[in-house]
Amino acid sequence: ARDLQKEKLAGEEDRLKDGQSTPQEVLDFQVDFAVAALNNERSKLDYQKAIVDLEVAQGTLLETRLIEIVDNQILGSE
């Protein structure tokens, strides 16, 4: 969706240069692109959160990150 909105914005900017559009219409396309970009980033964040939630539910969160707790000290691979 983000890529499509980016293409639409570029097309509308070209139309503005040719006098076939208005600044308001370009602004509307910019808003649509910004919303699509935000939704894209939110989807990535939701996906990462779902992975963490799954690992927590499975009890594998520390293991998958190579973190070990020994004698109340956190040991990690560095």
CSV table of N, CA and C in Angstrom, one decimal, residues 16-18 23 60 71:
chain,number,residue,atom,x,y,z
A,16,LEU,N,0.8,18.2,-11.3
A,16,LEU,CA,0.9,19.6,-10.8
A,16,LEU,C,1.9,20.4,-11.6
A,17,LYS,N,3.0,19.8,-11.9
A,17,LYS,CA,4.0,20.5,-12.7
A,17,LYS,C,3.5,20.9,-14.1
A,18,ASP,N,2.6,20.0,-14.6
A,18,ASP,CA,2.0,20.2,-15.9
A,18,ASP,C,0.7,21.1,-15.9
A,23,PRO,N,-2.2,22.3,-5.7
A,23,PRO,CA,-1.4,22.0,-4.5
A,23,PRO,C,-2.2,21.2,-3.5
A,60,THR,N,10.6,-19.5,25.3
A,60,THR,CA,11.9,-19.6,24.6
A,60,THR,C,12.5,-18.2,24.4
A,71,ASP,N,23.0,-18.0,38.6
A,71,ASP,CA,23.2,-17.4,39.9
A,71,ASP,C,22.8,-15.9,39.9
